[in-house]
Coordinates of C-alpha atoms in Angstrom, one line a residue:
M1 CA -126.9 132.3 219.8
T2 CA -129.5 134.2 221.9
E3 CA -128.7 135.5 225.4
K4 CA -131.3 133.1 226.9
S5 CA -129.7 130.1 225.2
A6 CA -126.3 131.2 226.3
R7 CA -127.2 131.2 230.0
K8 CA -125.8 128.4 232.1
S9 CA -128.2 126.1 233.8
A10 CA -128.2 124.8 237.3
I11 CA -130.2 122.2 239.2
V12 CA -130.6 122.4 243.0
V13 CA -131.8 119.2 244.7
G14 CA -133.6 120.2 247.9
A15 CA -135.4 123.4 248.9
G16 CA -134.0 123.7 252.4
A17 CA -132.4 127.0 253.6
G18 CA -129.2 126.3 251.8
G19 CA -130.8 125.2 248.5
V20 CA -133.2 128.2 248.4
A21 CA -130.3 130.7 249.1
T22 CA -128.0 129.1 246.6
A23 CA -130.7 129.1 243.9
A24 CA -131.3 132.8 244.5
R25 CA -127.6 133.7 244.4
L26 CA -127.1 131.6 241.2
A27 CA -130.0 133.2 239.5
N28 CA -128.7 136.6 240.5
A29 CA -125.4 135.7 238.8
G30 CA -127.2 134.8 235.6
F31 CA -128.0 131.1 235.8
D32 CA -131.2 129.5 234.8
V33 CA -132.0 127.6 238.0
T34 CA -134.5 124.9 238.7
V35 CA -135.0 123.6 242.3
F36 CA -136.5 120.1 242.9
E37 CA -138.0 119.3 246.3
K38 CA -139.4 115.9 247.4
N39 CA -141.9 117.5 249.8
K40 CA -144.9 119.7 249.0
F41 CA -143.3 122.6 250.9
T42 CA -140.0 124.6 250.9
G43 CA -137.7 125.1 253.8
G44 CA -137.0 121.5 254.8
R45 CA -136.8 121.5 258.6
C46 CA -137.5 125.3 258.5
S47 CA -141.1 124.6 257.8
L48 CA -144.4 125.1 259.6
I49 CA -147.1 122.9 261.0
H50 CA -150.7 124.2 261.1
H51 CA -153.7 123.0 263.0
E52 CA -157.0 124.8 263.3
G53 CA -155.4 128.3 264.0
Y54 CA -152.4 127.0 265.9
R55 CA -148.9 127.3 264.2
F56 CA -145.7 125.6 265.1
D57 CA -142.1 125.8 263.8
Q58 CA -141.2 122.3 262.8
G59 CA -137.5 123.0 263.3
P60 CA -135.8 126.2 264.3
S61 CA -137.8 128.6 266.4
L62 CA -135.3 131.3 267.1
L63 CA -133.0 133.4 264.9
L64 CA -129.4 133.9 265.8
L65 CA -126.5 135.7 264.0
P66 CA -128.9 138.2 262.4
G67 CA -126.0 139.7 260.4
L68 CA -125.7 136.7 258.2
F69 CA -129.4 136.8 257.3
K70 CA -129.1 140.5 256.5
E71 CA -126.0 139.9 254.4
T72 CA -127.8 137.3 252.3
F73 CA -130.7 139.6 251.5
N74 CA -128.5 142.6 251.0
E75 CA -126.3 140.8 248.5
L76 CA -129.4 139.8 246.6
G77 CA -130.3 143.5 246.2
T78 CA -133.0 143.6 248.9
S79 CA -133.5 143.4 252.6
L80 CA -135.5 141.6 255.2
E81 CA -137.6 144.6 255.8
T82 CA -138.3 145.1 252.1
E83 CA -139.4 141.5 251.8
G84 CA -141.8 142.0 254.7
V85 CA -139.9 140.0 257.3
Q86 CA -140.4 141.4 260.7
L87 CA -138.0 140.3 263.4
I88 CA -139.2 140.4 267.0
K89 CA -136.6 140.6 269.8
C90 CA -137.2 138.0 272.5
E91 CA -136.6 139.3 276.0
P92 CA -135.5 137.6 278.1
N93 CA -133.6 135.2 275.9
Y94 CA -134.5 132.1 278.1
N95 CA -135.6 131.0 281.4
V96 CA -133.3 128.2 282.5
W97 CA -135.1 126.0 284.9
F98 CA -133.3 123.7 287.5
D99 CA -134.5 120.6 289.4
D100 CA -134.2 122.5 292.7
G101 CA -136.9 124.9 291.7
E102 CA -134.6 127.8 290.9
Y103 CA -134.3 129.4 287.5
F104 CA -131.8 131.7 285.7
E105 CA -133.0 134.4 283.4
L106 CA -130.6 134.9 280.4
S107 CA -130.8 138.3 278.8
T108 CA -129.0 140.8 276.6
D109 CA -129.7 143.4 279.3
V110 CA -126.3 143.8 281.1
A111 CA -128.0 145.2 284.3
R112 CA -130.2 142.1 284.5
M113 CA -127.3 139.8 283.8
K114 CA -125.3 141.5 286.6
L115 CA -128.0 140.7 289.1
E116 CA -128.4 137.2 287.9
V117 CA -124.7 136.3 287.9
E118 CA -124.0 138.0 291.2
K119 CA -126.8 136.2 292.8
W120 CA -124.9 132.9 292.4
E121 CA -121.2 133.9 292.2
G122 CA -121.0 137.4 293.8
K123 CA -119.2 140.5 292.5
D124 CA -116.2 138.6 291.2
G125 CA -118.5 136.3 289.3
F126 CA -119.8 139.2 287.2
E127 CA -116.2 140.2 286.4
R128 CA -115.5 136.6 285.3
Y129 CA -118.7 136.7 283.2
L130 CA -117.4 139.8 281.3
A131 CA -114.1 137.9 280.7
F132 CA -116.1 134.9 279.4
L133 CA -117.9 137.3 277.0
Q134 CA -114.6 138.6 275.8
E135 CA -113.3 135.2 275.0
A136 CA -116.6 134.2 273.3
H137 CA -116.5 137.5 271.3
R138 CA -113.0 136.5 270.0
H139 CA -114.4 133.0 269.1
Y140 CA -117.3 134.7 267.3
E141 CA -115.3 137.3 265.3
I142 CA -112.6 134.9 264.3
S143 CA -115.0 132.2 263.3
V144 CA -117.1 134.5 261.1
A145 CA -114.1 136.0 259.3
Q146 CA -111.9 132.9 259.0
V147 CA -114.3 130.0 258.9
L148 CA -117.8 131.0 257.9
K149 CA -116.6 133.2 255.1
K150 CA -113.7 131.0 253.8
N151 CA -113.7 127.7 252.0
F152 CA -111.6 124.8 253.2
T153 CA -111.0 122.8 250.0
S154 CA -108.0 120.8 251.3
L155 CA -105.8 120.3 254.4
L156 CA -103.6 123.1 253.1
S157 CA -106.5 125.5 253.7
M158 CA -105.9 125.0 257.4
A159 CA -102.3 126.2 256.9
R160 CA -103.3 129.7 255.8
P161 CA -101.4 132.0 258.1
A162 CA -104.5 134.2 258.7
F163 CA -106.3 131.1 260.1
L164 CA -103.4 129.2 261.6
R165 CA -102.5 132.1 264.0
H166 CA -106.0 132.0 265.3
L167 CA -106.2 128.3 265.8
F168 CA -105.3 128.0 269.5
P169 CA -107.2 131.1 270.5
L170 CA -110.3 129.4 269.2
H171 CA -109.7 126.6 271.8
P172 CA -110.8 123.8 269.4
F173 CA -109.1 121.1 271.6
E174 CA -110.9 122.0 274.8
S175 CA -114.6 121.5 275.4
I176 CA -117.2 124.2 275.9
Y177 CA -117.7 122.9 279.4
S178 CA -114.0 123.0 280.3
R179 CA -113.6 126.6 279.0
A180 CA -116.7 127.8 280.8
S181 CA -115.4 126.2 284.0
K182 CA -112.5 128.7 284.0
Y183 CA -114.9 131.6 284.3
F184 CA -117.9 130.1 286.2
W185 CA -117.1 128.4 289.5
T186 CA -120.5 127.0 290.3
E187 CA -122.0 124.0 288.6
R188 CA -125.3 126.0 288.1
L189 CA -123.7 128.7 286.0
R190 CA -121.5 126.2 284.1
R191 CA -124.7 124.6 283.0
V192 CA -126.3 127.9 282.1
F193 CA -123.5 128.8 279.8
T194 CA -122.9 125.5 278.1
F195 CA -126.4 124.0 277.3
G196 CA -126.2 125.8 273.9
S197 CA -124.1 123.1 272.5
M198 CA -127.4 121.3 271.9
Y199 CA -127.9 123.6 268.9
M200 CA -125.0 121.8 267.3
G201 CA -126.4 118.4 268.3
M202 CA -123.4 117.8 270.7
S203 CA -122.7 117.3 274.3
P204 CA -121.1 120.3 276.1
F205 CA -118.5 117.9 277.3
D206 CA -117.4 117.1 273.7
A207 CA -118.2 120.2 271.7
P208 CA -115.1 122.3 271.0
G209 CA -114.7 125.4 273.1
T210 CA -115.0 127.5 269.9
Y211 CA -118.8 127.2 270.0
S212 CA -119.1 129.5 273.0
L213 CA -119.7 131.9 270.1
L214 CA -123.3 130.7 270.2
Q215 CA -123.7 132.0 273.8
Y216 CA -122.0 135.2 272.7
T217 CA -124.4 136.0 269.8
E218 CA -127.4 135.3 272.1
L219 CA -126.1 137.6 274.8
A220 CA -124.6 140.4 272.6
E221 CA -126.9 140.3 269.5
G222 CA -130.1 138.8 271.0
I223 CA -132.5 136.1 270.1
W224 CA -135.0 137.0 267.4
Y225 CA -138.3 135.5 266.2
P226 CA -139.6 136.1 262.7
K227 CA -143.3 137.2 263.0
G228 CA -145.3 134.5 261.3
G229 CA -142.8 131.7 262.0
F230 CA -139.3 131.0 260.9
H231 CA -140.4 129.8 257.5
V232 CA -141.3 133.4 256.5
V233 CA -137.5 134.0 256.1
I234 CA -137.2 131.0 253.7
E235 CA -140.4 132.1 251.9
A236 CA -139.0 135.5 251.4
L237 CA -135.8 134.0 249.8
V238 CA -138.0 131.8 247.6
K239 CA -139.8 134.9 246.4
V240 CA -136.6 136.8 245.7
G241 CA -135.3 133.8 243.8
E242 CA -138.5 133.5 241.7
R243 CA -138.3 137.2 240.8
L244 CA -134.8 136.4 239.5
G245 CA -136.2 133.5 237.5
V246 CA -135.8 130.5 239.8
K247 CA -138.3 127.7 239.1
Y248 CA -139.5 125.5 241.9
R249 CA -140.9 122.0 241.3
L250 CA -142.3 120.7 244.6
S251 CA -143.4 117.2 245.3
T252 CA -140.8 116.1 242.8
P253 CA -138.3 113.7 244.3
V254 CA -134.9 113.1 242.5
S255 CA -133.9 109.5 242.2
S256 CA -130.3 110.0 241.0
V257 CA -127.7 112.4 239.8
D258 CA -126.8 111.7 236.1
L259 CA -123.1 111.5 235.1
D260 CA -121.4 111.4 231.7
S261 CA -119.9 108.2 230.3
T262 CA -116.7 108.7 232.2
G263 CA -118.5 109.0 235.5
K264 CA -116.6 112.1 236.3
H265 CA -118.9 114.9 235.2
A266 CA -122.5 115.6 236.5
T267 CA -124.9 116.3 233.6
G268 CA -128.3 116.5 235.4
V269 CA -130.7 114.5 237.4
T270 CA -133.3 111.7 236.9
L271 CA -136.6 112.2 238.8
E272 CA -138.5 109.4 240.5
N273 CA -141.1 109.5 237.7
G274 CA -138.3 108.7 235.1
E275 CA -138.0 112.2 233.7
T276 CA -134.4 113.3 233.0
I277 CA -133.3 116.9 233.3
S278 CA -130.0 118.2 232.0
A279 CA -127.9 121.1 233.5
D280 CA -124.4 122.5 233.4
V281 CA -124.1 122.1 237.2
V282 CA -125.9 120.3 240.0
I283 CA -126.0 121.5 243.6
I284 CA -127.2 119.0 246.2
N285 CA -129.0 120.4 249.3
A286 CA -130.4 117.0 250.3
D287 CA -128.8 115.5 253.4
L288 CA -125.2 115.0 252.3
V289 CA -124.8 111.5 253.7
Y290 CA -128.0 110.4 252.1
A291 CA -127.1 111.9 248.8
Y292 CA -123.7 110.2 248.6
N293 CA -125.3 106.8 249.3
N294 CA -128.6 107.1 247.4
L295 CA -128.3 109.7 244.6
L296 CA -124.7 108.9 243.5
P297 CA -123.0 105.6 242.5
P298 CA -121.7 103.5 245.5
S299 CA -118.4 104.6 246.8
S300 CA -116.0 103.9 249.7
Y301 CA -116.2 107.6 250.6
G302 CA -120.0 107.5 250.8
R303 CA -119.8 104.4 253.1
S304 CA -117.2 106.1 255.2
L305 CA -119.6 109.1 255.8
Q306 CA -122.1 106.7 257.3
K307 CA -119.5 105.7 259.9
R308 CA -118.7 109.3 261.0
S309 CA -120.1 110.6 264.3
T310 CA -123.4 112.5 263.8
S311 CA -125.5 114.9 265.8
C312 CA -128.4 113.8 268.0
S313 CA -132.0 113.4 266.9
S314 CA -135.1 114.5 268.8
I315 CA -138.6 113.6 269.9
S316 CA -140.4 116.8 269.1
F317 CA -143.9 117.5 270.4
Y318 CA -146.2 120.2 268.9
W319 CA -149.0 120.9 271.4
A320 CA -152.2 122.9 270.9
M321 CA -153.4 124.1 274.3
D322 CA -156.9 125.3 275.1
R323 CA -155.6 128.0 277.4
R324 CA -152.6 130.1 278.0
I325 CA -149.8 128.8 280.2
P326 CA -148.6 132.1 281.8
E327 CA -145.8 130.4 283.8
L328 CA -143.8 129.9 280.6
T329 CA -141.9 132.5 278.6
T330 CA -141.1 132.3 274.9
H331 CA -138.0 130.2 275.3
N332 CA -137.5 127.8 278.2
I333 CA -134.7 125.4 278.9
F334 CA -135.2 122.6 281.5
L335 CA -131.9 121.0 282.6
A336 CA -131.5 117.5 283.9
E337 CA -130.3 117.1 287.5
H338 CA -127.7 114.7 286.3
Y339 CA -126.4 116.9 283.6
R340 CA -123.4 115.0 282.3
E341 CA -125.1 111.6 282.6
S342 CA -128.1 112.8 280.5
F343 CA -125.8 113.8 277.6
D344 CA -123.9 110.4 277.9
D345 CA -127.2 108.6 277.5
I346 CA -127.9 110.6 274.3
F347 CA -124.5 110.6 272.6
K348 CA -122.9 107.4 273.9
R349 CA -125.8 105.1 274.3
Q350 CA -128.1 106.7 271.6
M351 CA -131.1 106.7 274.0
I352 CA -133.5 109.1 275.7
P353 CA -132.1 109.8 279.2
S354 CA -134.1 108.6 282.1
E355 CA -134.3 112.4 283.0
P356 CA -133.7 114.4 279.8
S357 CA -132.9 118.1 279.4
F358 CA -135.3 119.7 276.9
Y359 CA -136.3 123.0 275.2
L360 CA -139.8 124.3 275.3
N361 CA -140.9 127.1 273.0
V362 CA -144.1 129.2 273.3
P363 CA -144.3 131.2 270.0
S364 CA -147.7 132.6 270.9
R365 CA -146.0 134.4 273.8
V366 CA -144.1 136.7 271.4
D367 CA -146.3 136.4 268.3
P368 CA -150.0 136.1 269.0
T369 CA -150.7 134.9 265.5
A370 CA -149.3 131.5 266.5
A371 CA -152.4 130.5 268.4
P372 CA -156.1 131.4 268.7
E373 CA -156.8 134.2 271.1
G374 CA -156.4 133.2 274.7
K375 CA -154.6 130.0 273.9
D376 CA -151.0 128.8 273.5
S377 CA -149.1 126.7 271.0
L378 CA -146.2 124.8 272.6
A379 CA -143.2 123.2 270.8
V380 CA -141.0 120.8 272.8
L381 CA -137.7 119.4 271.6
V382 CA -136.3 116.5 273.6
P383 CA -132.8 115.5 272.4
V384 CA -132.4 111.7 272.0
G385 CA -130.0 109.4 270.3
H386 CA -130.1 109.0 266.5
L387 CA -131.3 105.8 264.9
L388 CA -129.2 102.7 265.2
D389 CA -128.7 99.7 262.9
E390 CA -131.1 96.9 263.8
N391 CA -128.3 94.8 265.2
Q392 CA -126.9 97.4 267.4
G393 CA -127.5 97.0 271.1
I394 CA -128.2 99.7 273.7
G395 CA -126.3 100.5 276.8
R396 CA -127.7 99.7 280.2
K397 CA -128.5 103.3 281.3
G398 CA -131.4 105.4 280.0
L399 CA -134.6 103.8 278.9
D400 CA -133.7 100.2 278.1
V401 CA -136.2 98.6 275.8
Q402 CA -135.0 95.1 275.2
S403 CA -131.7 96.4 273.8
K404 CA -133.6 98.1 270.9
Q405 CA -134.8 101.6 270.3
D406 CA -138.6 101.4 271.0
W407 CA -139.7 104.9 269.9
D408 CA -143.3 104.4 270.9
A409 CA -142.1 103.7 274.5
M410 CA -139.6 106.6 274.3
V411 CA -142.3 109.0 273.1
T412 CA -144.6 108.0 276.0
K413 CA -141.6 108.4 278.5
A414 CA -140.7 111.8 277.0
R415 CA -144.3 113.1 277.2
E416 CA -144.7 112.0 280.8
T417 CA -141.4 113.5 281.8
V418 CA -142.0 116.9 280.1
F419 CA -145.4 117.3 281.7
K420 CA -144.1 116.2 285.1
T421 CA -141.0 118.4 284.9
V422 CA -142.7 121.6 283.7
E423 CA -145.4 121.4 286.3
A424 CA -143.0 120.7 289.2
R425 CA -140.6 123.5 288.3
T426 CA -142.8 126.3 287.1
G427 CA -146.0 125.7 289.1
A428 CA -148.1 125.2 285.9
R429 CA -151.1 122.9 286.5
D430 CA -152.8 120.1 284.5
L431 CA -151.0 120.6 281.2
Q432 CA -152.2 117.3 279.9
G433 CA -155.8 118.4 280.6
A434 CA -155.2 121.6 278.5
L435 CA -153.9 119.6 275.5
V436 CA -156.3 119.5 272.6
K437 CA -154.0 118.3 269.8
E438 CA -150.6 116.6 269.7
I439 CA -148.3 116.2 266.7
V440 CA -145.0 114.3 267.1
N441 CA -141.7 114.0 265.2
T442 CA -139.4 111.1 266.1
P443 CA -136.0 110.1 264.7
Q444 CA -137.8 107.8 262.3
S445 CA -140.1 110.5 261.0
W446 CA -137.2 113.0 260.6
K447 CA -135.5 110.3 258.5
D448 CA -138.6 109.4 256.4
V449 CA -139.8 113.0 255.7
F450 CA -136.4 114.7 255.2
N451 CA -134.1 111.8 254.2
L452 CA -131.9 112.6 257.3
D453 CA -129.3 109.9 257.7
K454 CA -130.0 108.1 261.0
G455 CA -132.6 110.8 261.7
A456 CA -129.8 113.1 262.9
I457 CA -131.5 116.5 262.9
L458 CA -128.4 118.5 262.6
G459 CA -126.3 116.4 260.2
L460 CA -122.8 115.3 260.9
S461 CA -121.2 116.1 264.3
H462 CA -119.0 119.2 264.8
S463 CA -116.1 117.6 266.6
F464 CA -112.7 118.9 265.5
F465 CA -112.1 116.1 263.0
N466 CA -115.5 116.8 261.4
V467 CA -115.1 120.5 260.7
L468 CA -112.9 122.7 258.6
S469 CA -110.8 120.7 256.1
F470 CA -112.1 117.5 257.6
R471 CA -115.8 118.2 256.9
P472 CA -117.2 117.0 253.5
K473 CA -116.3 119.6 250.8
T474 CA -118.7 121.9 249.0
R475 CA -117.5 120.3 245.7
H476 CA -117.4 116.5 245.0
P477 CA -113.8 115.3 245.2
S478 CA -113.9 113.5 241.9
I479 CA -117.1 114.5 240.0
E480 CA -116.9 117.8 238.2
R481 CA -119.9 120.2 238.3
L482 CA -121.3 118.6 241.4
H483 CA -121.5 120.7 244.6
F484 CA -123.1 120.5 248.0
V485 CA -124.7 122.9 250.4
G486 CA -126.3 122.2 253.8
A487 CA -125.8 121.2 257.4
S488 CA -123.3 118.4 256.7
A489 CA -121.2 120.3 254.2
H490 CA -118.7 123.1 255.1
P491 CA -119.1 125.3 257.1
G492 CA -121.7 123.4 259.2
T493 CA -125.2 123.2 260.7
G494 CA -127.6 125.9 261.7
V495 CA -129.6 128.2 259.4
P496 CA -127.2 131.2 259.5
I497 CA -124.2 128.9 259.1
V498 CA -125.9 127.2 256.1
L499 CA -126.6 130.7 254.6
A500 CA -122.9 131.4 254.8
G501 CA -122.3 128.1 253.2
A502 CA -124.6 128.9 250.3
K503 CA -122.5 131.9 249.5
I504 CA -119.3 129.8 249.7
T505 CA -120.8 127.1 247.4
T506 CA -122.2 129.7 244.9
E507 CA -118.9 131.5 244.7
Q508 CA -117.1 128.2 244.0
V509 CA -119.6 127.4 241.2
L510 CA -119.0 130.9 239.7
E511 CA -115.3 130.5 239.9
G512 CA -115.5 127.2 238.0
F513 CA -117.3 128.9 235.2
G514 CA -115.1 132.0 235.3
M515 CA -118.0 134.2 236.2
E516 CA -118.0 137.3 238.4
K517 CA -119.8 137.5 241.8
P518 CA -122.6 140.1 241.5
W519 CA -122.3 141.0 245.2
D520 CA -118.7 142.1 244.6
R521 CA -119.7 144.8 242.1
G522 CA -119.2 148.3 243.4
R523 CA -118.4 147.1 246.9
S524 CA -116.0 150.0 247.3
K525 CA -118.3 152.5 245.8
G526 CA -120.7 154.8 247.7
K527 CA -118.8 154.7 250.9
A528 CA -119.7 157.8 253.0
E529 CA -116.9 160.2 253.8
T530 CA -115.7 159.8 257.3
K531 CA -116.4 162.8 259.5
E532 CA -113.7 164.3 261.6
L533 CA -115.4 163.2 264.8
D534 CA -115.5 159.6 263.5
R535 CA -111.8 159.3 262.5
V536 CA -109.9 156.6 264.4
Q537 CA -107.2 158.3 266.4
T538 CA -104.2 156.6 268.0
L539 CA -103.7 157.9 271.5
P540 CA -100.2 158.1 272.9
M541 CA -99.2 155.1 274.9
L542 CA -97.8 157.4 277.6
S543 CA -99.4 160.5 279.1
N544 CA -97.3 163.8 279.5
I545 CA -96.8 163.0 283.1
H546 CA -95.4 159.5 282.3
I547 CA -93.1 161.1 279.6
A548 CA -91.8 163.6 282.1
L549 CA -91.1 160.9 284.7
L550 CA -89.4 158.7 282.2
A551 CA -87.2 161.7 281.1
L552 CA -86.3 162.3 284.7
V553 CA -85.3 158.7 285.2
V554 CA -83.1 158.8 282.1
I555 CA -81.4 162.0 283.3
I556 CA -80.8 160.6 286.7
A557 CA -79.4 157.4 285.2
M558 CA -77.1 159.4 282.9
L559 CA -75.8 161.5 285.8
A560 CA -75.2 158.4 287.9
Y561 CA -73.3 156.8 285.0
R562 CA -71.1 159.9 284.6
S563 CA -70.3 160.2 288.3
A564 CA -69.4 156.5 288.3
T565 CA -67.0 156.9 285.5

């Protein structure tokens, strides 16, 4: 048997961030890998939209947790820099705009943050801000070490002593808002330090306090933008995989996962054109809920996934402007006056709020290649409820369209609200007059283009009973050689989190075949010798003065005892 014929084969369904990273890792481990993607482009939601010199990020427009990106490339024997990926630091992180005309500038610059926090909460407020960072730092470090780099294959996984002792310090049973309220005493700053839960597709009043780690990574590590758009990171991973032998078949939808006669072993896939491809293992990077209910035989578990709480969806506008809008920075957050009510409209009533909070990105502000000279490209994300079943009614608040989700009406409402809000709060003028081209994504288009269940842009929710051992597993519970990677699988949503999940899934596949992990080879080799100046030294708990005083107290106590006896 030749070496080539002895290689194990793998099929990856979906070329999103998780699928691309998993394919590269498997190829690096010696697998013959083929990736099937329904669309004509890679990256899934991490893709680009182009229009006559304007460029828009269809999904993510900022890069967080840069360490997880660097780790992925390094463990594939390369680096972001080697692959031509240039990360640009965004400063400030955001301008957060309020309905009263004020704004808060979030930054990694401690001096700037001191001025901003003290402006609203005084000297003590900055001290509390540092305490908030300390707690968020713990959330971040524990989560990376004990969640993002560990698999949770059963409920017993949560009983690991290394994890269990950290459970309560992670504050999973309190909301981000309630934790922030302990450190920030004004409603303004509570909103500034909790809106980030929107990245998880959750309300800050429901998202576990653990996710303050998102604020921490922004404030401690910064917000970054890949020059050329977020897709350049995915494109670099595709090229790394192709050098390792990965084959990509785009515009090639998969209709089903093939099983053996027992129905308990994946053997390959059948394409929509009827072609059948065999493989030793199948990894699904398509939306997990969609896959269970469309690519696999019907099951009670698949139906139960459709009933789980999911993240929100969005109405996303991509606007080509005929001039620059100087009042806007790279990243802008506009918060609703009725903060809690706006989230309730989204997550409890599945509507667009009458006054939504929204995110506005100007990529051309930090990367001039995103728009023609002297012009701007704008991307606006307005969080809205996910798609409902036809028979489901809508609550009374928000935009009530005859008890149904009328997306045309919601798009019109969202557009008008965004123009009105931006102009009122920033002083920008006649935005609609500067608009030369509009492209729109709605919950329905998210579902149609990317097979997202209910059009939920971030997959399943991240409430406590939807994470860790409760989240869908990276391996099918009853079908061998069938694995999952992506937003709705462990460890969760967000590109850096999905990259961590790609490593977890790949290692599980390799363990199943008894194969070694290439990135573990020589890990302990080549470590530089620690210089004397860099050695960690344990300082005495007490100074010489304290020791002398303690000795004096002991002597006095002994003398007193003797005189008493």
